[in-house]
Coordinates of C-alpha atoms in Angstrom, one line a residue:
M1 CA 22.3 1.5 -29.8
I2 CA 21.9 4.9 -28.2
F3 CA 24.9 6.3 -30.1
L4 CA 23.7 4.8 -33.4
S5 CA 20.3 6.4 -33.0
S6 CA 21.8 9.7 -32.2
L7 CA 24.1 9.5 -35.2
I8 CA 21.3 8.8 -37.6
L9 CA 19.2 11.7 -36.2
L10 CA 22.2 14.0 -36.5
I11 CA 22.6 13.1 -40.2
I12 CA 18.9 13.6 -40.9
C13 CA 19.1 17.0 -39.2
K14 CA 22.1 18.1 -41.3
L15 CA 20.3 17.1 -44.5
T16 CA 17.0 18.7 -43.7
L17 CA 17.7 21.8 -41.6
D18 CA 19.5 25.0 -42.3
K19 CA 22.4 26.1 -40.1
N20 CA 20.4 28.2 -37.7
D21 CA 17.7 25.5 -37.2
L22 CA 20.5 23.0 -36.7
K23 CA 22.1 25.1 -34.0
R24 CA 18.8 25.7 -32.2
G25 CA 17.3 22.2 -32.4
T26 CA 19.7 19.4 -33.0
L27 CA 21.3 19.4 -29.6
S28 CA 18.1 19.4 -27.7
I29 CA 16.6 16.7 -30.0
I30 CA 19.7 14.5 -29.5
I31 CA 19.6 15.0 -25.7
S32 CA 15.9 14.1 -25.7
L33 CA 16.5 11.0 -27.8
L34 CA 19.4 9.9 -25.5
A35 CA 17.2 10.3 -22.5
N36 CA 14.3 8.4 -24.0
N37 CA 16.5 5.6 -25.1
K38 CA 18.0 5.4 -21.7
D39 CA 14.6 5.3 -20.1
M40 CA 13.5 2.5 -22.4
E41 CA 16.6 0.5 -21.7
Q42 CA 16.0 0.9 -17.9
R43 CA 12.4 -0.2 -18.2
T44 CA 13.3 -3.1 -20.4
A45 CA 15.9 -4.2 -17.8
I46 CA 13.3 -4.1 -15.0
E47 CA 10.8 -6.1 -17.1
A48 CA 13.6 -8.6 -17.8
T49 CA 14.3 -8.9 -14.1
Y50 CA 10.6 -9.6 -13.4
R51 CA 10.6 -12.3 -16.1
D52 CA 13.8 -13.9 -14.7
I53 CA 12.1 -14.0 -11.3
I54 CA 9.0 -15.7 -12.8
D55 CA 11.1 -18.3 -14.7
E56 CA 13.3 -19.2 -11.7
T57 CA 10.3 -19.4 -9.4
E58 CA 8.3 -21.6 -11.8
R59 CA 11.3 -24.0 -11.9
K60 CA 11.3 -24.1 -8.1
L61 CA 7.6 -24.6 -8.1
H62 CA 7.8 -27.5 -10.5
R63 CA 10.4 -29.2 -8.3
A64 CA 8.3 -28.6 -5.2
K65 CA 5.2 -30.1 -6.9
Q66 CA 7.2 -33.2 -7.9
R67 CA 8.4 -33.6 -4.3
I68 CA 4.9 -33.2 -3.0
Y69 CA 3.8 -36.0 -5.3
R70 CA 6.6 -38.3 -4.3
I71 CA 6.1 -37.8 -0.6
G72 CA 2.4 -38.3 -1.0
T73 CA 3.1 -41.5 -2.7
L74 CA 5.5 -42.6 0.0
R75 CA 3.0 -41.7 2.7
L76 CA 0.4 -43.9 1.0
L77 CA 2.8 -46.8 0.6
L78 CA 3.9 -46.6 4.3
F79 CA 0.3 -46.5 5.4
V80 CA -0.7 -49.5 3.3
A81 CA 2.5 -51.4 4.2
G82 CA 2.0 -50.8 7.9
I83 CA -1.6 -52.1 7.8
A84 CA -0.7 -55.0 5.6
L85 CA 2.2 -56.1 7.8
A86 CA 0.2 -55.7 11.0
V87 CA -2.5 -57.9 9.6
Y88 CA 0.0 -60.4 8.2
F89 CA 1.9 -60.8 11.5
R90 CA -1.2 -60.5 13.8
Q91 CA -0.7 -64.0 15.0
E92 CA 2.8 -63.2 16.2
G93 CA 1.4 -61.3 19.2
T94 CA 0.5 -57.8 20.2
P95 CA 4.1 -56.6 20.8
V96 CA 5.0 -57.5 17.2
V97 CA 1.9 -55.7 15.7
V98 CA 2.5 -52.7 17.9
G99 CA 6.2 -52.6 16.8
I100 CA 5.2 -52.7 13.1
L101 CA 2.6 -50.0 13.5
V102 CA 5.1 -47.8 15.4
G103 CA 7.8 -48.5 12.9
A104 CA 5.5 -47.3 10.1
L105 CA 4.0 -44.4 12.1
V106 CA 7.3 -42.6 12.9
P107 CA 8.4 -42.1 9.3
F108 CA 4.8 -41.5 8.3
L109 CA 4.6 -38.6 10.8
Y110 CA 7.9 -37.2 9.5
L111 CA 6.6 -37.3 6.0
V112 CA 3.4 -35.5 7.1
K113 CA 5.6 -32.7 8.5
R114 CA 7.7 -32.5 5.3
H115 CA 4.5 -32.6 3.3
N116 CA 3.1 -29.6 5.2
K117 CA 6.3 -27.6 4.7
L118 CA 6.2 -28.4 0.9
F119 CA 2.6 -27.3 0.7
Y120 CA 3.5 -24.0 2.3
K121 CA 6.5 -23.6 0.0
R122 CA 4.3 -24.3 -3.1
E123 CA 1.8 -21.7 -1.9
Y124 CA 4.6 -19.2 -1.4
L125 CA 6.1 -19.8 -4.8
E126 CA 2.6 -19.6 -6.5
K127 CA 2.0 -16.3 -4.8
K128 CA 5.5 -15.1 -5.9
V129 CA 4.7 -15.9 -9.5
E130 CA 1.4 -14.1 -9.1
V131 CA 2.7 -10.9 -7.6
T132 CA 5.6 -10.7 -10.1
R133 CA 3.2 -11.1 -13.0
Q134 CA 1.1 -8.3 -11.5
E135 CA 4.2 -6.0 -11.6
L136 CA 4.7 -6.8 -15.3
S137 CA 1.1 -6.0 -16.0
A138 CA 1.4 -2.8 -14.0
M139 CA 4.4 -1.7 -16.1
A140 CA 2.1 -2.2 -19.1
H141 CA -0.3 0.1 -17.4
D142 CA -2.7 -2.6 -16.2
F143 CA -3.1 -2.2 -12.4
S144 CA -6.5 -3.7 -12.1
S145 CA -5.3 -6.5 -9.8
F146 CA -4.5 -4.0 -7.0
D147 CA -6.8 -2.6 -4.4
G148 CA -8.1 0.9 -5.3
G149 CA -9.0 1.9 -1.8
E150 CA -12.7 2.6 -2.6
A151 CA -13.4 2.8 1.2
F152 CA -11.2 5.9 1.4
I153 CA -13.1 8.0 -1.2
D154 CA -14.2 11.2 0.4
P155 CA -15.9 13.9 -1.9
A156 CA -15.3 16.5 0.9
H157 CA -11.5 16.0 1.0
V158 CA -9.5 19.1 -0.1
Y159 CA -7.8 17.3 -3.0
T160 CA -8.1 13.5 -3.1
Y161 CA -11.6 13.4 -4.8
D162 CA -10.6 15.9 -7.4
L163 CA -7.3 14.2 -8.3
D164 CA -8.8 10.6 -8.5
V165 CA -6.6 9.5 -5.6
F166 CA -8.9 6.6 -4.5
G167 CA -11.1 4.3 -6.4
T168 CA -10.9 2.3 -9.7
H169 CA -8.1 3.4 -12.0
S170 CA -6.9 5.7 -9.2
L171 CA -3.5 6.9 -8.1
F172 CA -3.8 4.8 -5.0
Q173 CA -4.5 1.7 -7.1
Y174 CA -1.5 2.5 -9.3
I175 CA 0.8 2.7 -6.3
N176 CA -0.7 0.4 -3.7
R177 CA 1.2 -2.8 -3.1
T178 CA 0.3 -3.2 0.6
A179 CA -0.1 -6.7 1.9
T180 CA -1.7 -6.0 5.3
E181 CA -4.7 -4.0 6.4
P182 CA -2.6 -1.7 8.7
G183 CA -0.3 -1.0 5.8
K184 CA -3.1 -0.1 3.4
Q185 CA -4.6 2.2 6.0
R186 CA -1.2 3.8 6.5
L187 CA -0.6 4.4 2.8
A188 CA -4.1 5.9 2.5
D189 CA -3.3 8.2 5.5
W190 CA -0.1 9.3 3.6
F191 CA -2.3 10.2 0.6
N192 CA -4.8 12.0 2.7
A193 CA -2.3 14.1 4.6
R194 CA 0.9 14.5 2.7
L195 CA 4.0 15.8 4.3
R196 CA 4.5 19.6 4.7
S197 CA 8.0 20.0 5.9
K198 CA 11.2 19.9 3.8
E199 CA 13.0 17.7 6.4
A200 CA 10.2 15.1 6.6
I201 CA 9.9 14.8 2.8
E202 CA 13.6 14.4 2.4
E203 CA 13.7 11.7 5.1
R204 CA 11.0 9.7 3.3
Q205 CA 12.8 10.2 0.0
E206 CA 15.9 8.6 1.6
A207 CA 13.8 5.7 2.9
V208 CA 12.2 5.1 -0.5
Q209 CA 15.6 5.3 -2.2
E210 CA 17.1 2.8 0.2
L211 CA 14.3 0.2 -0.3
T212 CA 13.9 0.7 -4.1
P213 CA 16.8 -1.6 -5.2
D214 CA 16.0 -4.3 -2.6
I215 CA 13.4 -6.1 -4.6
R216 CA 13.9 -9.3 -2.6
T217 CA 12.9 -7.8 0.7
R218 CA 9.9 -6.0 -0.8
Q219 CA 8.6 -9.0 -2.6
H220 CA 9.2 -11.3 0.4
F221 CA 7.2 -8.9 2.7
R222 CA 4.3 -8.6 0.2
I223 CA 4.1 -12.4 -0.4
L224 CA 4.1 -13.3 3.3
G225 CA 1.5 -10.6 4.0
L226 CA -0.8 -11.9 1.2
L227 CA -0.6 -15.5 2.3
Y228 CA -2.8 -14.5 5.2
K229 CA -4.0 -10.9 4.5
G230 CA -6.4 -10.7 7.4
T231 CA -9.3 -8.3 7.7
P232 CA -9.7 -4.6 8.2
A233 CA -10.8 -5.2 11.8
D234 CA -7.6 -7.1 12.8
A235 CA -5.6 -4.3 14.2
G236 CA -8.5 -2.8 16.2
E237 CA -9.4 -6.2 17.6
L238 CA -5.8 -6.9 18.6
R239 CA -5.7 -3.6 20.4
E240 CA -9.0 -4.5 22.0
W241 CA -7.6 -7.7 23.3
V242 CA -4.5 -5.9 24.6
E243 CA -6.6 -3.5 26.6
A244 CA -9.0 -6.2 28.0
P245 CA -8.1 -7.1 31.6
V246 CA -6.7 -10.5 32.6
H247 CA -9.0 -12.8 34.4
F248 CA -7.2 -15.9 35.6
N249 CA -3.6 -14.8 35.9
K250 CA -4.3 -12.1 38.6
H251 CA -5.1 -14.8 41.2
L252 CA -2.1 -16.3 43.0
L253 CA -4.1 -19.5 43.9
L254 CA -5.0 -20.1 40.3
R255 CA -1.4 -19.6 39.2
M256 CA -0.3 -22.2 41.7
L257 CA -3.1 -24.7 41.0
P258 CA -1.8 -26.5 37.8
G259 CA 1.5 -27.2 39.5
V260 CA -0.1 -28.4 42.7
I261 CA -2.4 -30.7 40.7
F262 CA 0.4 -32.1 38.7
L263 CA 2.5 -32.9 41.8
A264 CA -0.5 -34.5 43.5
N265 CA -1.0 -36.7 40.5
V266 CA 2.6 -37.7 40.3
L267 CA 2.6 -38.5 44.1
L268 CA -0.5 -40.6 43.9
I269 CA 0.6 -42.5 40.8
G270 CA 4.0 -43.1 42.4
L271 CA 2.4 -44.4 45.6
W272 CA 0.2 -46.7 43.5
L273 CA 3.2 -48.0 41.6
A274 CA 5.0 -48.6 44.9
G275 CA 2.1 -50.5 46.2
V276 CA 1.4 -48.1 49.1
L277 CA -2.0 -47.0 47.9
P278 CA -4.6 -48.8 45.7
S279 CA -5.1 -47.5 42.1
T280 CA -8.6 -46.2 43.0
F281 CA -7.1 -43.3 45.0
A282 CA -5.1 -42.1 41.9
G283 CA -8.0 -42.8 39.6
A284 CA -10.5 -41.0 41.7
F285 CA -8.3 -38.0 42.1
F286 CA -7.7 -38.0 38.3
V287 CA -11.4 -38.0 37.6
G288 CA -12.0 -35.4 40.2
C289 CA -9.5 -33.1 38.5
I290 CA -11.3 -33.6 35.2
I291 CA -14.6 -32.6 36.8
A292 CA -13.0 -29.6 38.6
S293 CA -11.3 -28.3 35.4
S294 CA -14.7 -28.1 33.8
F295 CA -15.6 -25.2 36.1
F296 CA -13.0 -23.1 34.1
S297 CA -13.9 -24.5 30.7
K298 CA -16.9 -22.3 30.0
R299 CA -15.0 -19.0 30.5
I300 CA -11.9 -20.4 28.7
T301 CA -14.1 -21.4 25.7
H302 CA -15.6 -18.0 25.6
M303 CA -12.2 -16.3 25.6
Q304 CA -11.0 -18.8 22.9
E305 CA -13.9 -18.1 20.7
L306 CA -13.6 -14.4 21.2
Y307 CA -9.8 -14.0 20.5
S308 CA -8.5 -17.2 18.8
K309 CA -9.4 -16.2 15.2
K310 CA -8.4 -12.6 15.9
L311 CA -4.9 -13.7 17.0
Q312 CA -4.4 -16.0 14.0
I313 CA -3.0 -13.0 12.1
L314 CA -0.1 -12.9 14.6
G315 CA 1.6 -15.8 12.8
T316 CA 1.9 -13.7 9.7
Y317 CA 2.8 -10.6 11.6
A318 CA 5.7 -12.5 13.3
R319 CA 7.2 -13.3 9.9
L320 CA 6.8 -9.7 8.8
I321 CA 8.4 -8.4 11.9
R322 CA 11.3 -10.7 11.4
I323 CA 11.9 -9.1 8.0
I324 CA 12.0 -5.7 9.6
E325 CA 14.3 -6.9 12.3
E326 CA 16.8 -8.5 9.9
A327 CA 16.8 -5.9 7.1
P328 CA 19.9 -3.7 7.0
M329 CA 18.2 -0.3 7.5
E330 CA 20.4 2.7 7.4
C331 CA 18.4 5.9 6.8
K332 CA 16.7 7.7 9.6
A333 CA 13.1 6.9 8.7
L334 CA 13.7 3.1 8.3
S335 CA 15.9 3.0 11.4
T336 CA 13.0 4.5 13.3
V337 CA 10.7 1.7 12.0
Q338 CA 13.2 -0.9 13.1
K339 CA 13.5 0.5 16.6
L340 CA 9.8 -0.1 17.0
V341 CA 10.4 -3.9 17.0
S342 CA 13.8 -3.9 18.7
N343 CA 14.3 -4.9 22.3
D344 CA 17.3 -5.9 24.4
E345 CA 15.4 -8.7 26.1
S346 CA 13.9 -10.6 23.1
T347 CA 13.1 -10.0 19.5
A348 CA 9.5 -8.9 18.7
S349 CA 9.2 -11.6 16.1
L350 CA 10.1 -14.3 18.6
A351 CA 7.6 -12.9 21.2
V352 CA 4.8 -12.8 18.6
A353 CA 5.6 -16.3 17.5
Q354 CA 5.5 -17.5 21.1
L355 CA 1.9 -16.1 21.4
G356 CA 1.0 -17.9 18.2
T357 CA 2.3 -21.2 19.6
L358 CA 0.4 -20.7 22.8
M359 CA -2.8 -20.1 20.8
D360 CA -2.2 -23.2 18.8
D361 CA -1.6 -25.2 22.0
L362 CA -4.9 -24.0 23.4
D363 CA -6.7 -25.1 20.3
K364 CA -5.7 -28.7 21.1
R365 CA -8.4 -28.7 23.8
N366 CA -10.8 -29.2 20.9
N367 CA -9.6 -32.8 20.8
V368 CA -11.7 -34.4 23.6
I369 CA -9.2 -37.2 24.4
V370 CA -6.2 -34.8 24.7
A371 CA -8.3 -32.4 26.7
V372 CA -9.5 -35.0 29.2
L373 CA -6.0 -36.5 29.7
L374 CA -4.1 -33.2 30.1
N375 CA -6.8 -31.5 32.2
G376 CA -6.9 -34.5 34.5
L377 CA -3.1 -34.4 35.0
F378 CA -2.5 -30.7 35.6
F379 CA -5.4 -28.5 34.6
W380 CA -3.9 -28.0 31.1
E381 CA -6.5 -25.6 29.8
L382 CA -6.1 -23.3 32.8
R383 CA -2.4 -23.4 32.5
K384 CA -2.4 -22.4 28.8
I385 CA -4.9 -19.6 29.2
M386 CA -2.8 -18.2 32.1
Q387 CA 0.4 -18.4 30.0
I388 CA -1.4 -16.4 27.3
E389 CA -2.5 -13.9 29.9
G390 CA 1.1 -13.8 31.2
W391 CA 2.3 -13.1 27.6
K392 CA -0.1 -10.2 27.4
Q393 CA 1.0 -8.8 30.7
A394 CA 4.7 -9.0 29.5
H395 CA 4.3 -7.8 25.9
A396 CA 0.9 -6.2 25.4
N397 CA 2.2 -2.6 25.8
R398 CA 4.6 -3.1 22.9
L399 CA 2.0 -4.7 20.5
P400 CA 0.8 -1.3 19.1
Q401 CA 4.4 -0.4 18.3
W402 CA 4.8 -3.7 16.4
L403 CA 1.6 -3.0 14.4
E404 CA 2.9 0.5 13.7
A405 CA 6.2 -0.9 12.3
I406 CA 4.3 -3.4 10.1
A407 CA 2.1 -0.6 8.8
E408 CA 5.0 1.7 8.1
M409 CA 7.1 -0.9 6.4
D410 CA 4.2 -2.1 4.2
A411 CA 3.5 1.5 3.0
Y412 CA 7.2 2.1 2.4
C413 CA 7.4 -1.0 0.3
S414 CA 4.6 0.3 -1.9
L415 CA 6.3 3.6 -2.5
A416 CA 9.6 1.9 -3.2
T417 CA 8.0 -0.5 -5.7
F418 CA 6.5 2.5 -7.5
A419 CA 10.0 4.1 -7.6
Y420 CA 11.6 0.9 -8.9
N421 CA 9.0 0.5 -11.7
H422 CA 9.7 4.1 -12.8
P423 CA 13.4 4.6 -13.2
D424 CA 12.9 7.6 -15.4
Y425 CA 11.0 9.5 -12.7
V426 CA 13.0 12.1 -10.7
Y427 CA 13.0 13.0 -7.1
P428 CA 11.9 16.6 -6.7
V429 CA 14.1 19.2 -5.0
I430 CA 12.2 20.5 -1.9
C431 CA 12.6 24.2 -1.3
S432 CA 12.5 25.9 2.0
E433 CA 11.5 29.4 0.9
P434 CA 7.9 30.1 -0.3
F435 CA 6.9 29.8 -3.0
R436 CA 8.2 27.6 -5.8
M437 CA 6.6 25.2 -8.3
E438 CA 8.9 24.8 -11.3
A439 CA 8.8 21.7 -13.5
K440 CA 10.1 20.6 -16.9
A441 CA 8.1 18.1 -18.9
L442 CA 5.5 17.2 -16.3
G443 CA 3.4 14.2 -17.1
H444 CA 0.5 12.4 -15.5
P445 CA 1.5 9.0 -14.2
L446 CA -1.8 7.4 -15.0
M447 CA -1.6 8.3 -18.7
Q448 CA -0.1 6.0 -21.3
R449 CA 3.5 7.1 -22.0
D450 CA 3.0 7.2 -25.8
K451 CA -0.2 9.3 -25.4
C452 CA 0.8 11.7 -22.7
V453 CA 1.9 15.2 -23.8
R454 CA 4.1 16.7 -21.1
N455 CA 4.2 20.4 -20.2
D456 CA 6.1 22.8 -18.0
I457 CA 5.1 25.0 -15.1
T458 CA 7.0 28.0 -13.7
M459 CA 6.0 29.7 -10.5
S460 CA 8.6 31.2 -8.2
S461 CA 7.1 34.0 -6.1
R462 CA 4.2 34.7 -3.8
P463 CA 1.4 35.6 -4.6
Y464 CA 1.3 34.1 -8.1
F465 CA -1.4 32.6 -10.4
L466 CA -1.4 31.0 -13.8
I467 CA -4.6 31.6 -15.7
I468 CA -5.2 28.7 -18.2
T469 CA -7.6 29.4 -21.0
G470 CA -8.6 27.2 -23.9
A471 CA -11.1 25.3 -25.9
N472 CA -13.1 22.2 -24.8
M473 CA -11.1 19.0 -24.8
A474 CA -7.8 20.9 -25.4
G475 CA -6.2 19.6 -22.2
K476 CA -6.8 22.2 -19.5
S477 CA -8.3 19.8 -16.9
T478 CA -5.7 17.2 -17.6
Y479 CA -3.0 19.8 -17.1
L480 CA -4.5 20.8 -13.7
R481 CA -4.6 17.2 -12.5
T482 CA -1.1 16.5 -13.8
I483 CA 0.1 19.4 -11.6
G484 CA -1.9 18.3 -8.6
V485 CA -0.9 14.6 -8.8
N486 CA 2.8 15.3 -9.1
Y487 CA 2.6 17.9 -6.4
L488 CA 1.0 15.3 -4.1
L489 CA 3.6 12.6 -5.0
A490 CA 6.4 15.0 -4.4
C491 CA 5.1 15.9 -1.0
M492 CA 4.8 12.2 -0.2
G493 CA 8.5 11.7 -0.8
V494 CA 8.3 9.7 -4.1
P495 CA 9.7 10.4 -7.5
V496 CA 7.5 12.2 -10.1
W497 CA 7.2 12.1 -13.9
A498 CA 9.2 15.1 -15.0
D499 CA 12.6 16.0 -16.2
S500 CA 13.0 18.2 -13.2
L501 CA 10.8 19.6 -10.4
Q502 CA 11.4 22.1 -7.6
L503 CA 8.6 22.9 -5.2
Y504 CA 7.7 24.4 -1.8
P505 CA 5.4 22.0 0.1
A506 CA 2.4 24.2 0.8
Q507 CA -1.0 22.9 1.6
L508 CA -2.7 21.6 -1.6
V509 CA -6.3 22.6 -2.1
T510 CA -8.3 21.9 -5.3
S511 CA -11.8 22.5 -6.7
L512 CA -12.1 20.5 -9.9
R513 CA -15.0 18.2 -9.4
T514 CA -17.6 19.8 -7.0
T515 CA -20.8 17.7 -6.8
D516 CA -24.3 18.5 -5.5
S517 CA -25.7 16.5 -2.6
L518 CA -29.2 15.2 -2.5
T519 CA -28.9 13.9 1.0
D520 CA -27.7 17.3 2.3
N521 CA -30.2 19.2 0.1
E522 CA -27.2 21.1 -1.3
S523 CA -27.0 22.5 -4.8
Y524 CA -23.9 22.2 -7.1
F525 CA -23.4 26.0 -6.8
F526 CA -23.6 26.0 -3.0
A527 CA -21.2 23.1 -2.8
E528 CA -18.7 25.0 -4.8
L529 CA -19.2 28.2 -2.7
K530 CA -18.5 26.1 0.4
R531 CA -15.2 24.8 -1.1
L532 CA -14.2 28.4 -2.0
Q533 CA -15.2 29.6 1.4
R534 CA -13.0 27.0 3.0
I535 CA -10.1 28.1 0.9
I536 CA -10.5 31.8 1.9
H537 CA -10.9 30.7 5.6
L538 CA -7.6 28.8 5.5
L539 CA -5.8 31.7 3.9
Q540 CA -7.2 34.1 6.5
Q541 CA -5.8 31.8 9.2
G542 CA -2.3 32.2 7.7
E543 CA -2.1 28.9 5.8
Q544 CA 0.1 28.8 2.8
L545 CA -1.9 27.2 0.0
F546 CA -1.3 26.0 -3.5
I547 CA -4.7 26.2 -5.1
I548 CA -5.9 24.5 -8.3
L549 CA -9.3 25.6 -9.6
D550 CA -11.2 24.4 -12.7
E551 CA -13.8 26.8 -14.1
I552 CA -14.7 29.0 -11.1
L553 CA -18.4 29.4 -10.3
K554 CA -19.6 27.2 -13.1
G555 CA -22.9 26.7 -11.3
T556 CA -24.2 30.2 -11.9
N557 CA -25.1 32.5 -14.9
S558 CA -22.4 34.0 -17.1
V559 CA -22.6 37.6 -15.7
D560 CA -22.4 36.5 -12.1
K561 CA -19.7 34.0 -12.9
Q562 CA -17.5 36.6 -14.6
K563 CA -17.9 39.2 -11.8
G564 CA -17.4 36.5 -9.1
S565 CA -14.4 35.0 -10.8
L566 CA -12.6 38.4 -11.1
A567 CA -13.4 39.2 -7.5
L568 CA -12.2 35.8 -6.2
V569 CA -8.8 36.0 -8.0
K570 CA -8.2 39.5 -6.7
Q571 CA -9.0 38.3 -3.2
L572 CA -6.7 35.3 -3.5
I573 CA -3.8 37.5 -4.6
A574 CA -4.5 39.9 -1.8
L575 CA -4.3 36.9 0.6
Q576 CA -0.9 35.9 -0.8
A577 CA -2.0 32.7 -2.4
N578 CA -0.5 30.7 -5.2
G579 CA -2.3 28.5 -7.8
V580 CA -3.5 27.6 -11.2
I581 CA -7.0 28.4 -12.6
A582 CA -8.4 27.0 -15.8
T583 CA -11.3 28.9 -17.3
H584 CA -13.3 29.4 -20.5
D585 CA -13.8 33.1 -19.5
L586 CA -11.2 35.0 -21.6
L587 CA -11.8 38.1 -19.5
L588 CA -9.8 36.6 -16.7
G589 CA -6.8 37.0 -19.0
T590 CA -7.1 40.8 -18.5
L591 CA -6.1 40.4 -14.9
I592 CA -2.5 40.5 -16.0
D593 CA -2.9 44.2 -16.7
T594 CA -3.8 44.8 -13.0
F595 CA -1.3 42.3 -11.6
P596 CA 1.6 42.1 -14.0
E597 CA 3.9 40.7 -11.4
H598 CA 1.5 38.1 -10.1
I599 CA -0.4 36.8 -13.1
R600 CA 0.6 34.8 -16.2
N601 CA -1.6 33.7 -19.0
H602 CA -1.3 30.4 -20.8
C603 CA -3.6 28.5 -23.0
F604 CA -4.3 25.2 -24.8
E605 CA -5.5 25.8 -28.3
A606 CA -7.7 23.9 -30.6
D607 CA -6.5 24.2 -34.2
I608 CA -9.0 23.9 -37.2
R609 CA -7.4 22.7 -40.4
S610 CA -9.2 21.4 -43.5
N611 CA -12.5 21.5 -41.5
E612 CA -11.0 19.2 -38.9
L613 CA -10.4 19.9 -35.3
T614 CA -6.9 19.0 -33.9
F615 CA -5.3 19.3 -30.5
S616 CA -1.6 19.6 -29.7
Y617 CA -2.2 19.4 -25.9
Q618 CA 0.9 21.6 -25.7
M619 CA 0.6 24.6 -23.5
R620 CA 1.3 28.0 -25.1
Q621 CA 1.7 31.5 -23.8
G622 CA -1.1 34.0 -23.8
V623 CA -4.9 33.9 -23.9
A624 CA -6.7 31.3 -26.1
Q625 CA -7.8 32.5 -29.5
N626 CA -9.8 29.6 -30.8
M627 CA -12.9 28.1 -29.2
N628 CA -14.5 25.0 -30.6
A629 CA -18.0 24.6 -29.2
C630 CA -19.9 26.0 -32.2
F631 CA -17.6 24.2 -34.6
L632 CA -18.3 20.8 -32.8
M633 CA -22.0 21.5 -32.7
K634 CA -22.1 22.1 -36.4
K635 CA -20.1 19.0 -37.0
M636 CA -22.7 17.0 -35.0
G637 CA -25.6 18.4 -37.1
I638 CA -26.9 21.0 -34.7
V639 CA -28.1 24.0 -36.7
M640 CA -26.5 27.3 -35.6
D641 CA -28.1 30.7 -36.1
D642 CA -25.4 32.8 -37.7
K643 CA -27.4 36.0 -37.5

């Protein structure tokens, strides 16, 4: 198919172009077509993979639902048959009736257990279909089902607010596939503070590349996490529980008490059965133990209410940790994550599962009959709470590491899914010498593929600034955000939408969307000055910055704006900064005369043809020649004074 398309294009070029044009353009056009066709085939293959997963999962889901129906029917039949037979044979005596009920109860309980497993399987398969459909929608540029991280929006941040990193239709929402609260927080942290060393970025690139083809592990992790997602407070509350002191387990007498009570009960019951003591002795001691155990119940109930719900998430975490333990992780970054849950004595997943079992056992005290019987025999509540405290003493110091591993793995899975869904994106080359930002065909990942016009950027020395002029709506601001977003993604260790990209990971600072603040009694202009002051301060401290500015000092009059803008650019160059500045002020284009080695002018033009305004959104060299404000105002019926 690719060859046929290329052949057809070659024939058209030969028929329509002269020899010189053919030499200059045909090869590049064919290469572009080949690349586009390859990209489309890759994306089609990924979409087909997702559809195959949906089809296979729906078949399994159908079978699971059928089995649930059959087992439910069998349970009902067993229950009815057991009751009917017990009633029918009630005159045969108690042993026969009890035997019938037990004979029906044993398979009934087995079917209940099988039923519960099938319900969980059905829930898992339904979630798998859901998350796979979400990925298909995301590939069609609908990512509304993912969390946009509105809680992380910070207008004062040096770049996230300007680049629409958080919020609805944000970069975070586009990439976020986290299934746990620690994972979401970790991914947000990575967006807020991207990597700044070549080695760290390349290590994360290796981790993302290793996880990218492993769709099974990534989906399994996400599904298990979503089945009980938890709350934002989970991690903090778990750490709070870890740091809380033990109450019962620190007393030797209390640790010995359940065993002593149990032995005393066995001894008294044995003496009663042997006829040595009357039953009243064993009964009185049993009742006394029940009463005595109630002295501990109030504190145990308080601890159960305080921590039981908080520790429910551990069941999910145990399964997620098991995935980390069992995954074949080879690169340095993922191996480091795996080491957080590794231990020679026991696996972290088993330890966490044991705590979950202990908490479930403690919940059985809510059944009054069970609680009375077990407490009377061996202070069961006290025994369980001390086992939980013993677990905390043995493993609590490692719980923060396990949470760290879950957060890291969750965030890595998000980045790897992003890479998997974009096979045409490229991993940037990270440079060690300052400064470089060179890209071919850079595109904004949040824009529709068929609508996005991709542009280049070249910057390979320090200091260096690109001055971007142009008309309204011609594409200046989009170009700035495209540069900023891809720069951020590159410094996070993920692929970017470009044919190629080389960069030096300096500190990214932007000023594109400065806002005024009513609460701080701060004007728009003053807010912008504070942002610029911060940039100057960082440069004076020796920070290496990559600066992106849109329309400097737009909150003041034109004369002050022009003088201030010229002075600012000169100061930025003197402080060895690099960046891109978009402006309507054509006078900034004259700075190239003063700094011929450090300034380049580019523009986005608005073309007026047949009294219609058109935009190519393709960046051109030089200073803009056409402005469109007056033209648009006339088109909208606003009378202009031509005098």
